[in-house]
Amino acid sequence: MESLGLGPGETGAFITFNRPSWVIYEVGVQLLGGRAMGIYRDSLSDEVGYLLDAGDAKFVMVEGQEQLDRVLESGVDVDKIIIDEAKGLHQYRGMVGSKIVTFGDIMRMGKKLYLDGGDQRVRKLMGELEPDMVCGLFTTSGTTGLPKLAMISFKNMLAMAHQLNLVDPVSGDWEYVSFLPTAWIGEQMMSIPYHMIGGFKVNFPETPHTLWRDFREIAPHFMFSPPRIWERIAKDIMARIDDADPLKRAAFRLAYKIGYEAARRRLVKGRSRPPAAWRILYFIAYWLALRAVLDKAGLKRIVRAYTGGAMIGEDYVMFYHSLGVNLKQIYGQTEVAGIAVVHPDDDVRPDTVGKPLPLTEVRISEDGEILMRSPAMMKGYYKTRRPRQRP
């Protein structure tokens, strides 16, 4: 990408589903001292144009022809469009090889340059990176107007991941499935900085259509999703139970009651496990019926589960804890690189969002505004002044 003209301080945008090419591209942009900027893959052409223009995008990587057309229809001129799925490119003769480049070509060019001495260049680029350099422009929710672009630095992203790992350490042999929108800070923080600190394996679905089949096959050790995903999984589980034969239905209901009582006794401040008697009963219930249900949903290896982006109902929290899924609420924003508050394992209370991460301070002002201070706090909004720092 450097040989094609991308340099420090320039923006490389992307519009793609979760796939290895996205991470390779994003980390490549950041290695050059550039800013990665995600655009949701279902964005319309005018939305794509707004963000490409607002972020001063020079390069953009797209998943396939559909996203390629939206970039071209947006009217925003970018230097290079990198396409991952190189199908139907005969329609774009005259642009292929100049404006449009395939991701496969980028990889082949990179491999050749690396073998010709580029490894020294890579090490030099790494040495030139600074913690406070902006590594990404991330869209805000846009609830009060058009989305703004939060400038997040390397330090911000790693500080958030470091704090989360202090509260909830991950293991290098764990599995994670990347399936949330790649432009969302929630997916970004899990698949890149948290992965780099924790060393777990990041898996990608084969296609959007095989997502849940692939998810069940992989059976990740932890998961982060908005409430709508957890609600959908819960409804799928209950629908499967309703369709089961009477004996299996009765076994599940008995096991669920035991699980519910064990969860109710566990969700007490200072307690990470239910009392011994209920642990024994839950163990029986788990092998009697709950394990099979969790296996079918792809949740049998879940150690920790997170929900955020909106408040989830207490009934859903109790439902998952009754099954043995350690579902915890988080609270945060794009501006703090994702997570600022999370439930500790020994203080999961369904009517709260948890406690601030170790290096994060939270206060409530006299007029009810939530104030935060954290090493993960953004550098500011792109093209606007840095936010005023409060004491």
Coordinates of C-alpha atoms in Angstrom, one line a residue:
M1 CA 0.0 0.0 0.0
E2 CA 2.9 2.3 0.6
S3 CA 4.2 1.7 -2.9
L4 CA 0.7 2.7 -4.2
G5 CA 0.8 6.0 -2.4
L6 CA -0.6 5.6 1.1
G7 CA 1.4 7.4 3.8
P8 CA 1.4 8.7 7.4
G9 CA -1.6 10.6 8.6
E10 CA -3.7 9.5 5.6
T11 CA -7.0 7.6 5.8
G12 CA -7.6 4.1 4.6
A13 CA -11.4 3.3 4.7
F14 CA -13.0 -0.1 4.5
I15 CA -16.5 -1.5 3.8
T16 CA -16.5 -5.3 4.4
F17 CA -17.8 -8.2 6.3
N18 CA -15.7 -10.0 8.9
R19 CA -12.8 -11.6 7.1
P20 CA -9.0 -11.9 7.5
S21 CA -8.5 -9.4 4.7
W22 CA -10.1 -6.7 6.8
V23 CA -7.7 -7.1 9.7
I24 CA -4.6 -7.4 7.4
Y25 CA -5.7 -4.2 5.6
E26 CA -6.4 -2.3 8.8
V27 CA -3.2 -3.2 10.5
G28 CA -1.3 -2.4 7.3
V29 CA -2.8 1.1 7.2
Q30 CA -1.9 1.6 10.8
L31 CA 1.7 0.3 10.3
L32 CA 2.1 3.1 7.7
G33 CA 1.1 5.6 10.4
G34 CA -2.3 6.0 8.7
R35 CA -5.9 6.1 10.0
A36 CA -8.2 3.2 9.5
M37 CA -11.9 4.1 9.1
G38 CA -14.7 1.6 8.9
I39 CA -18.0 2.1 7.1
Y40 CA -21.0 -0.2 7.7
R41 CA -21.4 -2.6 4.8
D42 CA -25.1 -1.8 4.5
S43 CA -24.6 2.0 4.2
L44 CA -26.2 3.6 1.2
S45 CA -24.2 5.5 -1.4
D46 CA -24.8 8.9 0.1
E47 CA -23.8 7.7 3.6
V48 CA -20.6 6.2 2.1
G49 CA -19.9 9.5 0.4
Y50 CA -20.4 11.5 3.6
L51 CA -17.9 9.4 5.5
L52 CA -15.3 9.1 2.8
D53 CA -15.4 12.9 2.5
A54 CA -15.6 13.6 6.2
G55 CA -12.6 11.2 6.9
D56 CA -10.5 12.4 3.9
A57 CA -10.2 8.8 2.7
K58 CA -7.4 8.2 0.2
F59 CA -7.8 4.4 -0.1
V60 CA -10.9 2.3 0.5
M61 CA -11.1 -1.5 0.6
V62 CA -14.4 -3.0 -0.3
E63 CA -15.8 -6.5 0.1
G64 CA -17.2 -7.0 -3.4
Q65 CA -19.0 -5.5 -6.4
E66 CA -22.0 -4.2 -4.4
Q67 CA -19.7 -2.1 -2.1
L68 CA -17.6 -1.1 -5.1
D69 CA -20.6 0.4 -6.8
R70 CA -21.6 2.4 -3.7
V71 CA -18.1 3.9 -3.6
L72 CA -18.3 4.9 -7.3
E73 CA -21.9 6.2 -6.9
S74 CA -20.9 8.3 -3.9
G75 CA -19.1 10.8 -6.1
V76 CA -16.2 11.0 -3.8
D77 CA -12.8 10.6 -5.5
V78 CA -10.4 8.2 -3.8
D79 CA -6.9 7.3 -5.1
K80 CA -7.4 3.5 -4.8
I81 CA -10.2 1.1 -4.4
I82 CA -9.0 -2.3 -3.2
I83 CA -11.6 -5.1 -3.8
D84 CA -11.4 -8.4 -2.0
E85 CA -13.8 -10.5 -4.1
A86 CA -12.6 -9.9 -7.6
K87 CA -15.8 -10.9 -9.5
G88 CA -17.4 -9.0 -12.3
L89 CA -14.5 -6.7 -12.8
H90 CA -14.8 -6.9 -16.6
Q91 CA -17.5 -4.1 -16.2
Y92 CA -14.8 -1.7 -14.9
R93 CA -12.3 -1.9 -17.7
G94 CA -10.1 1.2 -17.7
M95 CA -10.1 1.4 -13.9
V96 CA -8.8 -2.1 -13.0
G97 CA -5.1 -1.9 -12.4
S98 CA -5.1 1.8 -12.0
K99 CA -7.9 3.0 -9.7
I100 CA -9.2 -0.5 -8.8
V101 CA -6.7 -3.1 -7.3
T102 CA -7.6 -6.5 -6.0
F103 CA -6.6 -7.6 -2.5
G104 CA -4.9 -10.6 -4.0
D105 CA -2.7 -8.3 -6.0
I106 CA -1.9 -6.2 -2.9
M107 CA -0.8 -9.4 -1.1
R108 CA 1.4 -10.6 -4.0
M109 CA 3.0 -7.1 -4.3
G110 CA 3.6 -7.1 -0.5
K111 CA 5.1 -10.6 -0.5
K112 CA 7.5 -9.7 -3.3
L113 CA 8.6 -6.4 -1.7
Y114 CA 9.1 -8.1 1.6
L115 CA 11.3 -10.8 0.1
D116 CA 13.3 -8.1 -1.7
G117 CA 14.3 -6.4 1.5
G118 CA 11.0 -5.0 2.7
D119 CA 11.4 -6.7 6.1
Q120 CA 13.9 -3.9 7.0
R121 CA 11.3 -1.3 5.9
V122 CA 8.6 -3.0 8.1
R123 CA 10.9 -2.8 11.1
K124 CA 11.7 0.9 10.4
L125 CA 7.9 1.7 10.1
M126 CA 7.2 0.0 13.4
G127 CA 9.9 2.0 15.1
E128 CA 8.4 5.2 13.8
L129 CA 5.0 4.6 15.4
E130 CA 4.2 6.5 18.6
P131 CA 1.5 5.7 21.2
D132 CA -0.4 9.0 20.7
M133 CA -0.6 8.6 16.9
V134 CA -4.2 8.3 15.7
C135 CA -4.7 4.8 14.4
G136 CA -8.4 5.0 13.6
L137 CA -11.4 7.2 12.9
F138 CA -14.5 5.6 14.4
T139 CA -18.1 6.8 13.8
T140 CA -20.2 7.9 16.7
S141 CA -23.9 6.8 17.0
G142 CA -25.2 9.9 15.3
T143 CA -28.3 10.1 17.5
T144 CA -28.2 13.9 17.5
G145 CA -27.1 14.5 13.9
L146 CA -24.7 13.1 11.4
P147 CA -22.1 10.8 12.9
K148 CA -18.8 12.4 14.0
L149 CA -15.5 10.7 13.7
A150 CA -13.7 10.0 17.0
M151 CA -9.9 10.0 16.7
I152 CA -8.6 7.0 18.6
S153 CA -4.9 6.5 19.2
F154 CA -2.8 3.3 19.6
K155 CA -2.6 4.2 23.3
N156 CA -6.4 4.5 23.6
M157 CA -7.1 1.1 22.0
L158 CA -4.4 -0.7 24.0
A159 CA -5.3 1.0 27.3
M160 CA -8.9 -0.2 26.9
A161 CA -7.9 -3.7 26.1
H162 CA -5.3 -3.7 29.0
Q163 CA -7.9 -2.6 31.5
L164 CA -10.4 -5.2 30.4
N165 CA -7.8 -7.9 30.5
L166 CA -7.0 -6.9 34.1
V167 CA -10.7 -7.5 35.1
D168 CA -11.3 -10.5 32.8
P169 CA -8.0 -12.1 31.7
V170 CA -8.2 -14.2 28.6
S171 CA -6.1 -17.2 27.6
G172 CA -4.1 -17.8 24.5
D173 CA -5.9 -21.1 23.8
W174 CA -9.3 -19.4 23.7
E175 CA -11.4 -19.0 20.6
Y176 CA -13.4 -15.9 19.5
V177 CA -15.8 -15.5 16.6
S178 CA -15.7 -12.1 14.8
F179 CA -19.1 -11.4 13.4
L180 CA -20.3 -8.0 14.6
P181 CA -20.0 -5.0 12.1
T182 CA -16.3 -4.4 11.4
A183 CA -16.9 -0.6 11.6
W184 CA -18.3 -0.8 15.1
I185 CA -15.9 0.0 18.0
G186 CA -17.2 -3.1 19.8
E187 CA -15.9 -5.5 17.2
Q188 CA -12.7 -3.5 16.6
M189 CA -11.7 -3.6 20.3
M190 CA -12.2 -7.4 20.5
S191 CA -10.7 -8.5 17.2
I192 CA -7.6 -6.3 17.2
P193 CA -6.3 -4.7 20.5
Y194 CA -7.8 -7.3 22.9
H195 CA -6.6 -10.1 20.6
M196 CA -3.1 -8.6 20.5
I197 CA -2.9 -8.4 24.3
G198 CA -4.6 -11.7 25.1
G199 CA -3.3 -13.8 22.2
F200 CA -6.5 -15.8 21.6
K201 CA -7.6 -17.1 18.2
V202 CA -9.9 -14.9 16.1
N203 CA -12.1 -16.9 13.8
F204 CA -14.2 -15.6 10.9
P205 CA -17.4 -17.0 9.4
E206 CA -17.2 -18.5 6.0
T207 CA -20.0 -16.2 4.7
P208 CA -22.7 -14.0 6.4
H209 CA -25.2 -16.8 5.6
T210 CA -23.2 -19.5 7.4
L211 CA -22.6 -17.3 10.5
W212 CA -24.5 -19.2 13.1
R213 CA -23.6 -22.7 11.8
D214 CA -19.9 -21.6 11.9
F215 CA -20.4 -20.1 15.4
R216 CA -21.9 -23.4 16.8
E217 CA -19.1 -25.4 15.2
I218 CA -16.3 -23.2 16.7
A219 CA -18.0 -22.8 20.1
P220 CA -16.1 -19.7 21.3
H221 CA -14.8 -19.1 24.9
F222 CA -16.2 -15.6 25.1
M223 CA -18.6 -13.4 23.2
F224 CA -19.6 -9.8 22.9
S225 CA -23.0 -8.8 21.3
P226 CA -25.7 -6.2 21.6
P227 CA -28.9 -7.2 23.4
R228 CA -30.8 -8.0 20.1
I229 CA -28.4 -10.9 19.5
W230 CA -28.8 -12.3 23.0
E231 CA -32.5 -12.0 22.7
R232 CA -32.5 -13.8 19.3
I233 CA -30.4 -16.7 20.7
A234 CA -32.7 -17.0 23.8
K235 CA -35.8 -17.2 21.5
D236 CA -34.2 -19.8 19.3
I237 CA -33.4 -21.9 22.4
M238 CA -37.0 -21.7 23.7
A239 CA -38.4 -22.5 20.2
R240 CA -36.1 -25.6 20.1
I241 CA -37.4 -26.6 23.5
D242 CA -41.0 -26.2 22.5
D243 CA -40.4 -28.4 19.5
A244 CA -38.7 -31.2 21.5
D245 CA -40.5 -34.3 22.7
P246 CA -42.3 -34.2 26.1
L247 CA -39.5 -36.1 28.0
K248 CA -36.8 -33.7 26.8
R249 CA -39.0 -30.7 27.5
A250 CA -39.6 -31.9 31.1
A251 CA -35.9 -32.6 31.6
F252 CA -35.0 -29.1 30.5
R253 CA -37.7 -27.4 32.7
L254 CA -36.4 -29.2 35.7
A255 CA -32.8 -28.5 34.9
Y256 CA -33.7 -24.8 34.2
K257 CA -35.4 -24.4 37.6
I258 CA -32.3 -25.8 39.3
G259 CA -30.1 -23.5 37.2
Y260 CA -32.3 -20.5 38.0
E261 CA -32.0 -21.1 41.8
A262 CA -28.3 -21.6 41.5
A263 CA -27.9 -18.4 39.5
R264 CA -30.1 -16.4 42.0
R265 CA -27.8 -17.5 44.8
R266 CA -24.7 -16.7 42.8
L267 CA -25.7 -13.2 41.7
V268 CA -24.8 -11.7 45.1
K269 CA -22.1 -9.1 45.7
G270 CA -18.8 -10.8 46.5
R271 CA -19.8 -14.2 45.2
S272 CA -18.5 -15.7 41.9
R273 CA -20.0 -19.2 42.4
P274 CA -23.2 -20.4 44.0
P275 CA -23.0 -22.2 47.4
A276 CA -21.6 -25.8 47.3
A277 CA -25.0 -27.6 47.5
W278 CA -26.3 -25.6 44.5
R279 CA -23.1 -26.2 42.6
I280 CA -23.7 -30.0 42.9
L281 CA -27.3 -29.7 41.9
Y282 CA -26.3 -27.5 38.9
F283 CA -23.7 -30.0 37.9
I284 CA -26.4 -32.7 37.7
A285 CA -28.7 -30.3 35.8
Y286 CA -26.0 -29.4 33.4
W287 CA -25.3 -33.0 32.4
L288 CA -29.0 -33.8 32.5
A289 CA -30.2 -31.3 30.0
L290 CA -28.4 -27.9 29.9
R291 CA -25.2 -29.0 28.2
A292 CA -27.1 -30.3 25.2
V293 CA -29.0 -26.9 24.9
L294 CA -25.8 -24.9 25.2
D295 CA -24.1 -27.2 22.6
K296 CA -26.8 -26.6 20.1
A297 CA -26.5 -22.8 20.6
G298 CA -22.7 -22.8 20.3
L299 CA -22.4 -21.6 24.0
K300 CA -21.1 -24.7 25.7
R301 CA -17.5 -23.3 26.1
I302 CA -18.5 -19.7 27.0
V303 CA -16.5 -18.5 30.0
R304 CA -17.6 -14.9 29.7
A305 CA -20.3 -13.2 27.7
Y306 CA -20.8 -9.5 27.3
T307 CA -23.7 -7.4 26.2
G308 CA -23.6 -3.7 25.4
G309 CA -24.8 -1.0 23.1
A310 CA -28.2 -0.8 24.9
M311 CA -29.7 -2.0 28.1
I312 CA -30.8 -5.7 28.3
G313 CA -33.8 -6.9 30.3
E314 CA -33.1 -8.5 33.7
D315 CA -35.1 -11.5 32.6
Y316 CA -32.5 -12.3 29.8
V317 CA -29.6 -11.9 32.2
M318 CA -31.3 -14.4 34.6
F319 CA -32.1 -16.7 31.7
Y320 CA -28.5 -17.0 30.6
H321 CA -27.1 -17.3 34.1
S322 CA -29.6 -20.1 34.7
L323 CA -28.1 -22.0 31.7
G324 CA -24.6 -21.3 33.1
V325 CA -23.6 -18.5 30.7
N326 CA -21.8 -15.8 32.5
L327 CA -23.5 -12.8 30.8
K328 CA -22.3 -9.4 32.0
Q329 CA -23.4 -5.9 31.1
I330 CA -20.9 -3.4 29.8
Y331 CA -21.2 0.4 29.3
G332 CA -19.1 2.6 27.1
Q333 CA -18.9 4.7 24.0
T334 CA -16.9 5.1 20.9
E335 CA -15.1 8.0 22.5
V336 CA -13.5 5.8 25.2
A337 CA -12.5 3.1 22.7
G338 CA -15.5 0.9 23.6
I339 CA -15.7 -0.2 27.2
A340 CA -15.5 2.0 30.4
V341 CA -17.6 -0.1 32.8
V342 CA -18.1 -3.8 33.2
H343 CA -19.4 -6.3 35.8
P344 CA -16.7 -8.1 37.8
D345 CA -17.3 -11.8 38.0
D346 CA -18.0 -11.6 41.7
D347 CA -20.5 -8.7 41.4
V348 CA -22.9 -9.3 38.5
R349 CA -26.1 -7.5 39.3
P350 CA -28.7 -7.5 36.5
D351 CA -30.1 -4.1 37.3
T352 CA -26.7 -2.4 36.9
V353 CA -23.9 -2.0 34.2
G354 CA -21.0 -2.8 36.5
K355 CA -18.0 -0.9 37.7
P356 CA -15.4 1.3 36.0
L357 CA -12.4 -0.4 34.6
P358 CA -9.2 -0.1 36.8
L359 CA -7.8 3.1 35.2
T360 CA -11.2 4.7 34.4
E361 CA -12.9 7.3 36.6
V362 CA -16.6 8.0 36.4
R363 CA -18.6 10.8 38.1
I364 CA -22.1 12.2 37.8
S365 CA -22.3 16.0 37.5
E366 CA -24.9 18.0 39.4
D367 CA -27.0 18.2 36.2
G368 CA -26.8 14.5 35.7
E369 CA -24.1 14.3 33.0
I370 CA -21.8 11.3 33.0
L371 CA -18.2 12.4 33.2
M372 CA -15.3 10.1 32.4
R373 CA -11.5 10.2 32.6
S374 CA -9.5 7.3 31.1
P375 CA -6.2 6.6 29.2
A376 CA -8.6 5.2 26.6
M377 CA -10.3 8.6 26.0
M378 CA -10.2 9.7 22.4
K379 CA -7.9 12.6 21.2
G380 CA -11.0 14.4 19.9
Y381 CA -13.3 14.5 17.0
Y382 CA -11.7 14.7 13.5
K383 CA -11.6 18.3 12.2
T384 CA -12.9 19.7 15.5
R385 CA -11.0 20.8 18.6
R386 CA -10.0 18.5 21.4
P387 CA -12.8 18.1 24.0
R388 CA -12.3 20.2 27.1
Q389 CA -10.6 18.2 29.9
R390 CA -12.4 18.3 33.3
P391 CA -10.5 18.2 36.6

